[in-house]
Coordinates of N, CA and C in Angstrom, one line a residue:
Chain A
E13 N 44.5 49.4 157.1 CA 44.9 50.5 156.2 C 44.0 51.7 156.3
A14 N 44.5 52.9 156.4 CA 43.6 54.1 156.5 C 43.0 54.4 155.2
G15 N 41.8 54.9 155.2 CA 41.1 55.2 154.0 C 41.5 56.6 153.6
V16 N 40.7 57.2 152.7 CA 40.9 58.6 152.2 C 40.4 59.5 153.4
V17 N 41.3 60.4 153.7 CA 41.0 61.4 154.8 C 40.7 62.7 154.2
Q18 N 39.6 63.3 154.7 CA 39.2 64.7 154.3 C 38.9 65.5 155.5
S19 N 39.3 66.8 155.4 CA 38.9 67.8 156.4 C 38.7 69.1 155.8
P20 N 37.9 70.0 156.4 CA 37.0 69.6 157.6 C 35.9 68.7 157.1
R21 N 35.1 68.2 158.0 CA 33.9 67.4 157.6 C 32.8 68.3 157.3
Y22 N 32.7 69.5 158.0 CA 31.6 70.4 157.8 C 32.2 71.8 157.8
K23 N 31.6 72.7 156.9 CA 32.1 74.1 156.9 C 30.9 74.9 156.5
I24 N 30.7 76.0 157.3 CA 29.7 77.0 157.1 C 30.3 78.3 156.9
I25 N 30.1 79.0 155.8 CA 30.7 80.3 155.5 C 29.6 81.2 154.9
E26 N 29.9 82.5 154.9 CA 29.0 83.4 154.2 C 29.5 83.6 152.8
K27 N 28.5 83.9 151.9 CA 28.9 84.1 150.5 C 30.0 85.1 150.3
K28 N 30.8 84.9 149.3 CA 31.9 85.8 148.9 C 33.1 85.5 149.8
Q29 N 33.0 84.6 150.8 CA 34.2 84.3 151.5 C 34.9 83.1 150.8
P30 N 36.3 83.0 151.1 CA 37.0 81.9 150.6 C 36.9 80.6 151.4
V31 N 37.1 79.5 150.9 CA 37.1 78.2 151.6 C 38.0 77.2 151.0
A32 N 38.6 76.4 151.8 CA 39.5 75.4 151.3 C 39.2 74.0 151.9
F33 N 39.4 73.0 151.1 CA 39.2 71.6 151.6 C 40.5 70.8 151.4
W34 N 40.7 69.9 152.3 CA 42.0 69.1 152.2 C 41.7 67.7 152.1
C35 N 42.5 67.0 151.3 CA 42.3 65.5 151.1 C 43.7 64.8 151.2
N36 N 43.7 63.7 151.9 CA 44.9 62.8 151.9 C 44.5 61.5 151.4
P37 N 45.0 61.1 150.2 CA 44.5 59.8 149.7 C 45.1 58.6 150.4
I38 N 44.6 57.4 150.0 CA 45.2 56.2 150.5 C 46.7 56.1 150.1
S39 N 47.5 55.7 151.0 CA 48.9 55.6 150.8 C 49.2 54.8 149.5
G40 N 50.0 55.4 148.7 CA 50.4 54.7 147.5 C 49.5 54.9 146.3
H41 N 48.4 55.6 146.5 CA 47.5 55.9 145.4 C 48.0 57.2 144.7
N42 N 48.4 57.0 143.4 CA 48.9 58.2 142.8 C 47.8 59.0 142.0
T43 N 46.6 58.4 141.9 CA 45.5 59.1 141.2 C 44.6 59.7 142.3
L44 N 44.3 60.9 142.2 CA 43.4 61.6 143.1 C 42.3 62.4 142.4
Y45 N 41.1 62.3 142.9 CA 39.9 62.9 142.2 C 39.2 63.8 143.2
W46 N 38.7 64.9 142.7 CA 37.7 65.7 143.5 C 36.4 65.6 142.8
Y47 N 35.3 65.3 143.6 CA 34.0 65.3 143.0 C 33.1 66.2 143.8
L48 N 32.1 66.7 143.1 CA 31.0 67.6 143.7 C 29.7 66.7 143.8
Q49 N 29.1 66.7 145.0 CA 27.8 66.0 145.1 C 26.7 66.9 145.6
N50 N 25.8 67.3 144.7 CA 24.7 68.1 145.1 C 23.6 67.2 145.8
L51 N 22.8 67.8 146.6 CA 21.8 67.0 147.3 C 20.9 66.2 146.4
G52 N 20.8 64.9 146.7 CA 20.0 64.0 145.9 C 20.5 63.6 144.6
Q53 N 21.8 63.9 144.3 CA 22.4 63.5 143.0 C 23.6 62.7 143.2
G54 N 24.1 62.1 142.1 CA 25.3 61.4 142.1 C 26.5 62.4 142.1
P55 N 27.7 61.9 142.5 CA 28.9 62.8 142.4 C 29.2 63.1 140.9
E56 N 29.8 64.3 140.7 CA 30.3 64.7 139.4 C 31.7 65.1 139.6
L57 N 32.5 64.6 138.6 CA 34.0 64.9 138.7 C 34.3 66.4 138.4
L58 N 35.2 66.9 139.3 CA 35.7 68.3 139.1 C 37.1 68.2 138.5
I59 N 37.9 67.4 139.1 CA 39.3 67.4 138.6 C 39.9 66.0 139.0
R60 N 40.9 65.6 138.1 CA 41.6 64.4 138.4 C 43.1 64.6 138.3
Y61 N 43.9 64.1 139.2 CA 45.3 64.2 139.3 C 46.0 62.9 139.1
E62 N 47.0 62.9 138.2 CA 47.9 61.7 138.2 C 49.2 62.3 138.8
N63 N 49.5 61.8 140.0 CA 50.7 62.4 140.8 C 50.4 63.9 140.9
E64 N 51.3 64.7 140.5 CA 51.0 66.2 140.8 C 50.4 66.9 139.6
E65 N 50.1 66.1 138.5 CA 49.6 66.7 137.3 C 48.1 66.6 137.2
A66 N 47.4 67.7 136.9 CA 46.0 67.7 136.7 C 45.8 67.3 135.3
V67 N 45.2 66.1 135.1 CA 45.1 65.5 133.8 C 43.7 65.7 133.2
D68 N 42.7 66.0 134.1 CA 41.4 66.3 133.6 C 40.7 67.4 134.5
D69 N 40.7 68.6 134.1 CA 40.1 69.7 134.9 C 39.0 70.3 134.1
S70 N 38.4 69.7 133.1 CA 37.5 70.3 132.2 C 36.2 70.7 132.9
Q71 N 35.9 70.0 134.0 CA 34.6 70.3 134.7 C 34.8 71.3 135.9
L72 N 36.0 71.8 136.1 CA 36.3 72.7 137.2 C 36.0 74.1 136.8
P73 N 35.1 74.8 137.5 CA 34.8 76.2 137.2 C 36.0 77.1 137.6
K74 N 36.9 77.4 136.6 CA 38.2 77.9 136.9 C 38.1 79.4 137.3
D75 N 37.0 80.0 137.2 CA 36.9 81.4 137.6 C 36.9 81.6 139.1
R76 N 36.4 80.5 139.8 CA 36.4 80.6 141.3 C 37.0 79.4 142.0
F77 N 37.2 78.3 141.3 CA 37.7 77.1 141.9 C 39.2 76.9 141.5
S78 N 40.0 76.4 142.4 CA 41.3 76.0 142.1 C 41.7 74.8 142.9
A79 N 42.7 74.1 142.5 CA 43.1 72.9 143.2 C 44.6 72.8 143.0
E80 N 45.2 72.1 144.0 CA 46.7 71.8 143.8 C 47.0 70.5 144.5
R81 N 48.1 69.9 144.0 CA 48.6 68.6 144.6 C 50.1 68.7 144.4
L82 N 50.7 69.6 145.2 CA 52.1 70.0 144.9 C 53.1 68.8 145.0
K83 N 53.0 67.9 145.9 CA 54.0 66.9 146.1 C 53.4 65.5 145.6
G84 N 52.3 65.6 144.9 CA 51.7 64.3 144.4 C 51.1 63.4 145.5
V85 N 50.8 64.0 146.7 CA 50.2 63.2 147.7 C 48.9 63.8 148.1
D86 N 48.9 64.7 149.1 CA 47.7 65.3 149.5 C 47.3 66.5 148.6
S87 N 46.1 66.9 148.7 CA 45.5 67.9 147.7 C 44.6 68.9 148.5
T88 N 44.6 70.1 147.9 CA 43.7 71.1 148.4 C 42.8 71.6 147.3
L89 N 41.5 71.8 147.6 CA 40.5 72.4 146.7 C 40.1 73.7 147.3
K90 N 40.1 74.8 146.5 CA 39.8 76.1 147.0 C 38.6 76.7 146.2
I91 N 37.8 77.4 146.9 CA 36.8 78.2 146.2 C 36.9 79.7 146.7
Q92 N 37.0 80.6 145.8 CA 37.1 82.0 146.1 C 36.7 82.9 145.0
P93 N 35.6 83.6 145.2 CA 34.7 83.6 146.4 C 33.6 82.6 146.3
A94 N 33.1 82.1 147.4 CA 32.0 81.2 147.4 C 30.7 81.8 147.1
E95 N 29.8 81.1 146.4 CA 28.5 81.5 146.1 C 27.5 80.6 146.7
L96 N 26.2 81.1 146.8 CA 25.2 80.2 147.5 C 25.1 78.9 146.8
G97 N 25.2 78.8 145.5 CA 25.1 77.6 144.7 C 26.2 76.6 144.9
D98 N 27.2 77.0 145.7 CA 28.3 76.1 145.9 C 28.0 75.2 147.1
S99 N 26.9 75.4 147.8 CA 26.6 74.5 148.9 C 26.4 73.1 148.4
A100 N 27.2 72.2 148.9 CA 27.2 70.8 148.4 C 28.1 70.0 149.3
V101 N 28.3 68.7 148.9 CA 29.3 67.9 149.5 C 30.5 67.7 148.5
Y102 N 31.7 68.0 149.0 CA 32.9 67.8 148.1 C 33.6 66.6 148.6
L103 N 33.6 65.6 147.6 CA 34.2 64.3 147.9 C 35.6 64.2 147.2
C104 N 36.5 63.5 147.9 CA 37.8 63.2 147.4 C 37.9 61.7 147.2
A105 N 38.5 61.2 146.2 CA 38.6 59.8 145.9 C 40.1 59.5 145.5
S106 N 40.5 58.3 145.6 CA 41.8 58.0 145.1 C 41.8 56.6 144.5
S107 N 42.8 56.3 143.7 CA 42.9 55.0 143.1 C 44.4 54.7 142.8
L108 N 44.8 53.4 142.7 CA 46.1 53.1 142.2 C 46.2 53.4 140.8
G109 N 47.4 53.8 140.3 CA 47.6 54.0 138.9 C 47.3 52.8 138.1
G110 N 46.5 52.9 137.1 CA 46.2 51.8 136.2 C 45.1 50.9 136.7
E111 N 44.5 51.3 137.9 CA 43.4 50.5 138.4 C 42.1 51.4 138.3
D112 N 41.0 50.7 138.1 CA 39.7 51.4 137.9 C 39.1 51.8 139.2
T113 N 39.3 51.0 140.3 CA 38.5 51.1 141.5 C 38.9 52.4 142.2
Q114 N 37.9 53.3 142.5 CA 38.1 54.5 143.2 C 37.5 54.4 144.6
Y115 N 38.3 54.8 145.6 CA 37.9 54.8 147.0 C 37.6 56.2 147.4
F116 N 36.4 56.4 148.0 CA 36.0 57.7 148.4 C 36.2 58.0 149.9
G117 N 36.5 59.3 150.2 CA 36.5 59.8 151.5 C 35.1 60.1 152.0
P118 N 35.0 60.6 153.3 CA 33.7 60.9 153.8 C 33.1 62.2 153.3
G119 N 33.9 63.0 152.7 CA 33.4 64.3 152.1 C 33.4 65.5 153.1
T120 N 33.4 66.6 152.5 CA 33.2 67.9 153.3 C 31.9 68.5 152.9
R121 N 31.0 68.7 153.8 CA 29.7 69.3 153.5 C 29.9 70.8 153.7
L122 N 29.7 71.6 152.6 CA 29.8 73.0 152.6 C 28.4 73.6 152.6
T123 N 28.2 74.6 153.5 CA 27.0 75.4 153.5 C 27.4 76.9 153.3
V124 N 26.9 77.5 152.3 CA 27.2 78.9 152.0 C 25.9 79.7 152.3
L125 N 26.0 80.6 153.3 CA 24.9 81.4 153.7 C 24.9 82.8 153.0
Chain B
G5 N 26.2 64.2 125.6 CA 27.4 63.7 126.3 C 27.1 62.4 127.0
E6 N 28.0 62.0 127.8 CA 27.9 60.7 128.5 C 26.8 60.9 129.6
N7 N 26.0 59.8 129.7 CA 24.9 59.9 130.7 C 24.6 58.5 131.2
V8 N 24.2 58.4 132.5 CA 23.8 57.2 133.1 C 22.4 57.5 133.8
E9 N 21.4 56.7 133.4 CA 20.1 56.8 134.0 C 19.9 55.7 134.9
Q10 N 19.3 56.0 136.1 CA 19.1 55.0 137.1 C 17.7 55.0 137.6
H11 N 17.1 53.8 137.8 CA 15.8 53.6 138.2 C 15.6 52.4 139.1
P12 N 14.7 52.4 140.1 CA 13.9 53.6 140.5 C 14.7 54.6 141.4
S13 N 14.1 55.7 141.6 CA 14.7 56.7 142.5 C 14.5 56.3 144.0
T14 N 13.4 55.7 144.3 CA 13.2 55.2 145.6 C 12.7 53.7 145.5
L15 N 13.0 52.9 146.5 CA 12.6 51.5 146.5 C 12.4 51.1 148.0
S16 N 11.2 50.6 148.3 CA 10.9 50.1 149.6 C 10.6 48.7 149.6
V17 N 11.2 47.8 150.4 CA 11.0 46.4 150.4 C 10.9 45.9 151.8
Q18 N 10.3 44.8 152.0 CA 10.2 44.1 153.3 C 11.5 43.3 153.5
E19 N 12.0 43.3 154.7 CA 13.1 42.5 155.1 C 13.0 41.1 154.6
G20 N 14.0 40.6 153.9 CA 14.0 39.3 153.4 C 13.7 39.2 151.9
D21 N 13.0 40.3 151.4 CA 12.7 40.3 150.0 C 13.9 40.7 149.2
S22 N 13.8 40.6 147.8 CA 14.9 41.0 146.9 C 14.7 42.5 146.5
A23 N 15.7 43.1 146.1 CA 15.7 44.5 145.5 C 16.5 44.5 144.3
V24 N 16.0 45.2 143.2 CA 16.6 45.3 142.0 C 16.7 46.8 141.6
I25 N 17.9 47.2 141.2 CA 18.1 48.6 140.7 C 18.7 48.5 139.3
K26 N 18.2 49.3 138.4 CA 18.6 49.2 137.0 C 19.2 50.5 136.5
C27 N 20.2 50.4 135.6 CA 20.9 51.5 135.1 C 21.1 51.3 133.6
T28 N 21.0 52.4 132.8 CA 21.4 52.4 131.4 C 22.4 53.5 131.2
Y29 N 23.3 53.2 130.2 CA 24.4 54.2 129.9 C 24.4 54.5 128.5
S30 N 25.0 55.6 128.1 CA 24.9 56.1 126.8 C 26.3 55.9 126.0
D31 N 27.4 55.9 126.7 CA 28.7 55.8 126.1 C 29.0 54.3 125.8
S32 N 29.0 53.9 124.5 CA 29.2 52.5 124.1 C 30.6 52.1 124.4
A33 N 31.5 53.0 124.7 CA 32.9 52.7 125.0 C 33.1 52.4 126.5
S34 N 32.1 52.6 127.3 CA 32.2 52.3 128.7 C 32.4 50.8 128.9
N35 N 33.4 50.4 129.8 CA 33.6 49.0 130.0 C 33.9 48.7 131.5
Y36 N 33.6 49.6 132.4 CA 33.8 49.4 133.8 C 32.5 50.0 134.5
F37 N 31.9 49.1 135.4 CA 30.6 49.5 135.9 C 30.6 49.2 137.4
P38 N 30.9 50.1 138.3 CA 30.9 49.9 139.7 C 29.5 50.3 140.3
W39 N 29.2 49.7 141.5 CA 28.1 50.1 142.3 C 28.6 50.6 143.6
Y40 N 28.0 51.7 144.1 CA 28.4 52.3 145.4 C 27.2 52.4 146.3
K41 N 27.5 52.2 147.6 CA 26.5 52.3 148.6 C 26.9 53.6 149.5
Q42 N 25.9 54.5 149.7 CA 26.2 55.7 150.4 C 25.3 55.8 151.6
E43 N 25.8 55.7 152.8 CA 25.0 55.9 154.0 C 25.0 57.4 154.4
L44 N 24.1 57.8 155.2 CA 23.9 59.2 155.5 C 25.2 59.8 156.2
G45 N 25.7 60.9 155.6 CA 26.9 61.5 156.2 C 28.2 60.8 155.9
K46 N 28.2 59.8 155.0 CA 29.4 59.1 154.6 C 29.6 59.2 153.1
G47 N 30.9 58.9 152.7 CA 31.2 58.9 151.3 C 30.7 57.6 150.7
P48 N 30.6 57.5 149.3 CA 30.2 56.3 148.7 C 31.2 55.2 148.9
Q49 N 30.7 54.0 149.1 CA 31.5 52.8 149.4 C 31.3 51.8 148.3
L50 N 32.3 51.3 147.6 CA 32.2 50.4 146.6 C 31.7 49.0 147.1
I51 N 30.6 48.5 146.5 CA 30.1 47.2 147.0 C 30.3 46.1 146.0
I52 N 30.4 46.4 144.7 CA 30.6 45.4 143.7 C 30.9 46.1 142.4
D53 N 31.6 45.5 141.5 CA 31.8 46.1 140.2 C 31.9 45.0 139.1
I54 N 31.7 45.4 137.9 CA 31.7 44.4 136.8 C 32.4 45.1 135.6
R55 N 33.1 44.3 134.8 CA 33.7 44.8 133.6 C 33.0 44.2 132.4
S56 N 33.3 44.8 131.2 CA 32.5 44.5 130.1 C 32.7 43.1 129.5
N57 N 33.8 42.4 129.9 CA 34.0 41.1 129.4 C 33.3 40.0 130.3
V58 N 32.5 40.5 131.2 CA 31.8 39.5 132.1 C 30.3 39.9 132.1
G59 N 29.4 38.9 132.1 CA 28.0 39.2 132.0 C 27.3 39.2 133.4
E60 N 27.9 38.6 134.4 CA 27.3 38.5 135.7 C 28.4 38.3 136.7
K61 N 28.2 38.9 137.9 CA 29.2 38.7 139.0 C 28.4 38.7 140.3
K62 N 28.8 37.8 141.2 CA 28.0 37.7 142.4 C 29.0 37.7 143.6
D63 N 28.5 38.3 144.7 CA 29.3 38.4 145.9 C 28.3 38.2 147.1
Q64 N 28.1 37.0 147.6 CA 27.2 36.7 148.7 C 25.8 37.1 148.3
R65 N 25.2 38.1 148.9 CA 23.8 38.5 148.6 C 23.7 39.5 147.5
I66 N 24.8 39.9 147.0 CA 24.8 41.0 145.9 C 25.2 40.4 144.6
A67 N 24.5 40.8 143.5 CA 24.9 40.3 142.2 C 24.7 41.5 141.2
V68 N 25.5 41.5 140.2 CA 25.3 42.5 139.2 C 25.3 41.8 137.8
T69 N 24.4 42.3 136.9 CA 24.4 41.7 135.6 C 24.6 42.9 134.6
L70 N 25.2 42.5 133.4 CA 25.5 43.5 132.4 C 25.0 43.0 131.1
N71 N 24.3 43.9 130.3 CA 23.9 43.6 129.0 C 24.5 44.7 128.1
K72 N 25.7 44.4 127.5 CA 26.4 45.4 126.7 C 25.6 45.8 125.4
T73 N 24.9 44.9 124.9 CA 24.1 45.2 123.6 C 23.1 46.2 123.9
A74 N 22.4 46.0 125.0 CA 21.3 46.9 125.4 C 21.8 48.1 126.2
K75 N 23.1 48.1 126.6 CA 23.7 49.1 127.4 C 23.0 49.3 128.7
H76 N 22.7 48.2 129.4 CA 22.2 48.4 130.7 C 22.8 47.3 131.7
F77 N 22.8 47.7 133.0 CA 23.3 46.8 134.0 C 22.4 47.0 135.2
S78 N 22.4 45.9 136.1 CA 21.5 45.9 137.2 C 22.2 45.4 138.4
L79 N 21.7 45.9 139.6 CA 22.1 45.4 140.9 C 21.0 44.6 141.5
H80 N 21.3 43.4 142.0 CA 20.4 42.6 142.7 C 20.8 42.3 144.1
I81 N 20.0 42.6 145.0 CA 20.3 42.3 146.4 C 19.2 41.3 146.9
T82 N 19.6 40.2 147.4 CA 18.7 39.1 147.9 C 18.7 39.2 149.4
E83 N 17.6 38.6 150.0 CA 17.5 38.5 151.4 C 17.9 39.8 152.1
T84 N 17.2 40.9 151.7 CA 17.5 42.2 152.2 C 17.4 42.3 153.7
Q85 N 18.3 43.1 154.3 CA 18.3 43.3 155.7 C 18.2 44.8 156.0
P86 N 17.7 45.2 157.2 CA 17.6 46.7 157.5 C 18.9 47.5 157.2
E87 N 20.0 46.8 157.5 CA 21.3 47.5 157.3 C 21.6 47.7 155.8
D88 N 20.8 47.2 154.9 CA 21.0 47.5 153.5 C 20.4 48.8 153.1
S89 N 19.6 49.4 154.0 CA 19.0 50.7 153.7 C 20.1 51.8 153.5
A90 N 20.0 52.4 152.4 CA 21.0 53.4 152.0 C 20.7 54.0 150.6
V91 N 21.5 54.8 150.1 CA 21.4 55.3 148.7 C 22.4 54.5 147.9
Y92 N 22.0 54.0 146.8 CA 22.8 53.2 145.9 C 23.0 53.9 144.6
F93 N 24.3 54.0 144.2 CA 24.6 54.7 142.9 C 25.3 53.7 142.0
C94 N 24.9 53.7 140.7 CA 25.6 53.0 139.7 C 26.5 54.0 139.0
A95 N 27.5 53.5 138.3 CA 28.4 54.4 137.6 C 29.0 53.6 136.4
A96 N 29.5 54.4 135.4 CA 30.1 53.8 134.3 C 31.3 54.6 133.9
S97 N 32.3 53.9 133.4 CA 33.5 54.6 132.9 C 34.2 53.8 131.8
R98 N 35.0 54.5 131.1 CA 36.0 53.7 130.2 C 37.1 53.3 131.1
S99 N 37.8 52.3 130.6 CA 38.8 51.7 131.5 C 40.0 52.6 131.9
S100 N 40.8 52.2 132.8 CA 41.8 53.0 133.4 C 42.8 53.7 132.5
S101 N 42.9 53.2 131.3 CA 43.9 53.7 130.4 C 43.5 55.1 129.9
N102 N 42.3 55.5 130.1 CA 41.6 56.6 129.8 C 41.6 57.7 130.8
T103 N 40.4 58.3 131.0 CA 40.2 59.4 131.9 C 39.9 59.0 133.3
G104 N 39.5 57.8 133.5 CA 39.1 57.3 134.9 C 37.8 58.1 135.3
K105 N 37.1 58.7 134.5 CA 36.0 59.6 134.9 C 34.8 58.7 135.1
L106 N 34.3 58.6 136.3 CA 33.1 57.9 136.6 C 31.9 58.8 136.3
I107 N 30.9 58.3 135.5 CA 29.7 59.0 135.3 C 28.6 58.2 136.2
F108 N 28.1 59.0 137.2 CA 27.2 58.4 138.1 C 25.7 58.5 137.7
G109 N 24.9 57.5 138.1 CA 23.5 57.7 138.0 C 23.0 58.6 139.2
Q110 N 21.7 58.8 139.2 CA 21.1 59.8 140.1 C 20.9 59.2 141.5
G111 N 21.0 57.9 141.6 CA 20.9 57.3 142.9 C 19.5 56.7 143.2
T112 N 19.5 55.6 144.0 CA 18.3 55.0 144.4 C 18.3 54.9 145.9
T113 N 17.3 55.4 146.6 CA 17.2 55.3 148.0 C 16.4 54.0 148.3
L114 N 17.1 53.1 148.9 CA 16.5 51.8 149.3 C 16.2 51.8 150.8
Q115 N 14.9 51.5 151.1 CA 14.5 51.3 152.4 C 14.0 49.9 152.7
V116 N 14.6 49.2 153.6 CA 14.3 47.9 154.0 C 13.5 47.9 155.3
K117 N 12.3 47.5 155.2 CA 11.4 47.6 156.4 C 11.5 46.3 157.2
P118 N 11.8 46.4 158.5 CA 11.9 45.2 159.4 C 10.6 44.5 159.5

């Protein structure tokens, strides 16, 4: 069974540019999470989706970050405009509805110059 | 707010020795405690988890213990091998009926010397 797929794996952009990350969860997993992982720290939740509904986006900086999961399967996380402090790894995870276990993708490492 | 503290931040052991990583949590309503292993350039991989109705769980060389009264839980790795070298994260959350929000510790870098 394929795991959580993320692309791109690496992205280097200049500050003030837009950037987007894509995630395809494990087949059948209706819950999808985006996490931010700064260097040397644990992941921090940005947003959680149940199907196509964002049920927890309290940690998402909405002035520059947006996310969507239009058909309740894959998801896109966008930053516009990017700032130097956004350099980090962006992780996507998924889980079965009603299950606690979250499975993580490999992440997208963003570098903002 | 909710917080998980993890110690030590780095741990170096000789191959074959045991390694212990400890975490404490602040939210008394937490009842799900997973442990993840993260290798360089990869996402976190679940290695074991425990729920609040269980005090201990073991899977081959890995075991986790939970003390709900003290609000702390620990990961024990026995007979360590070089391939155990990685960053380990503990996490805590309320059960799935809730937010599903995992609160992670700061991580422990484990180095197993051959």
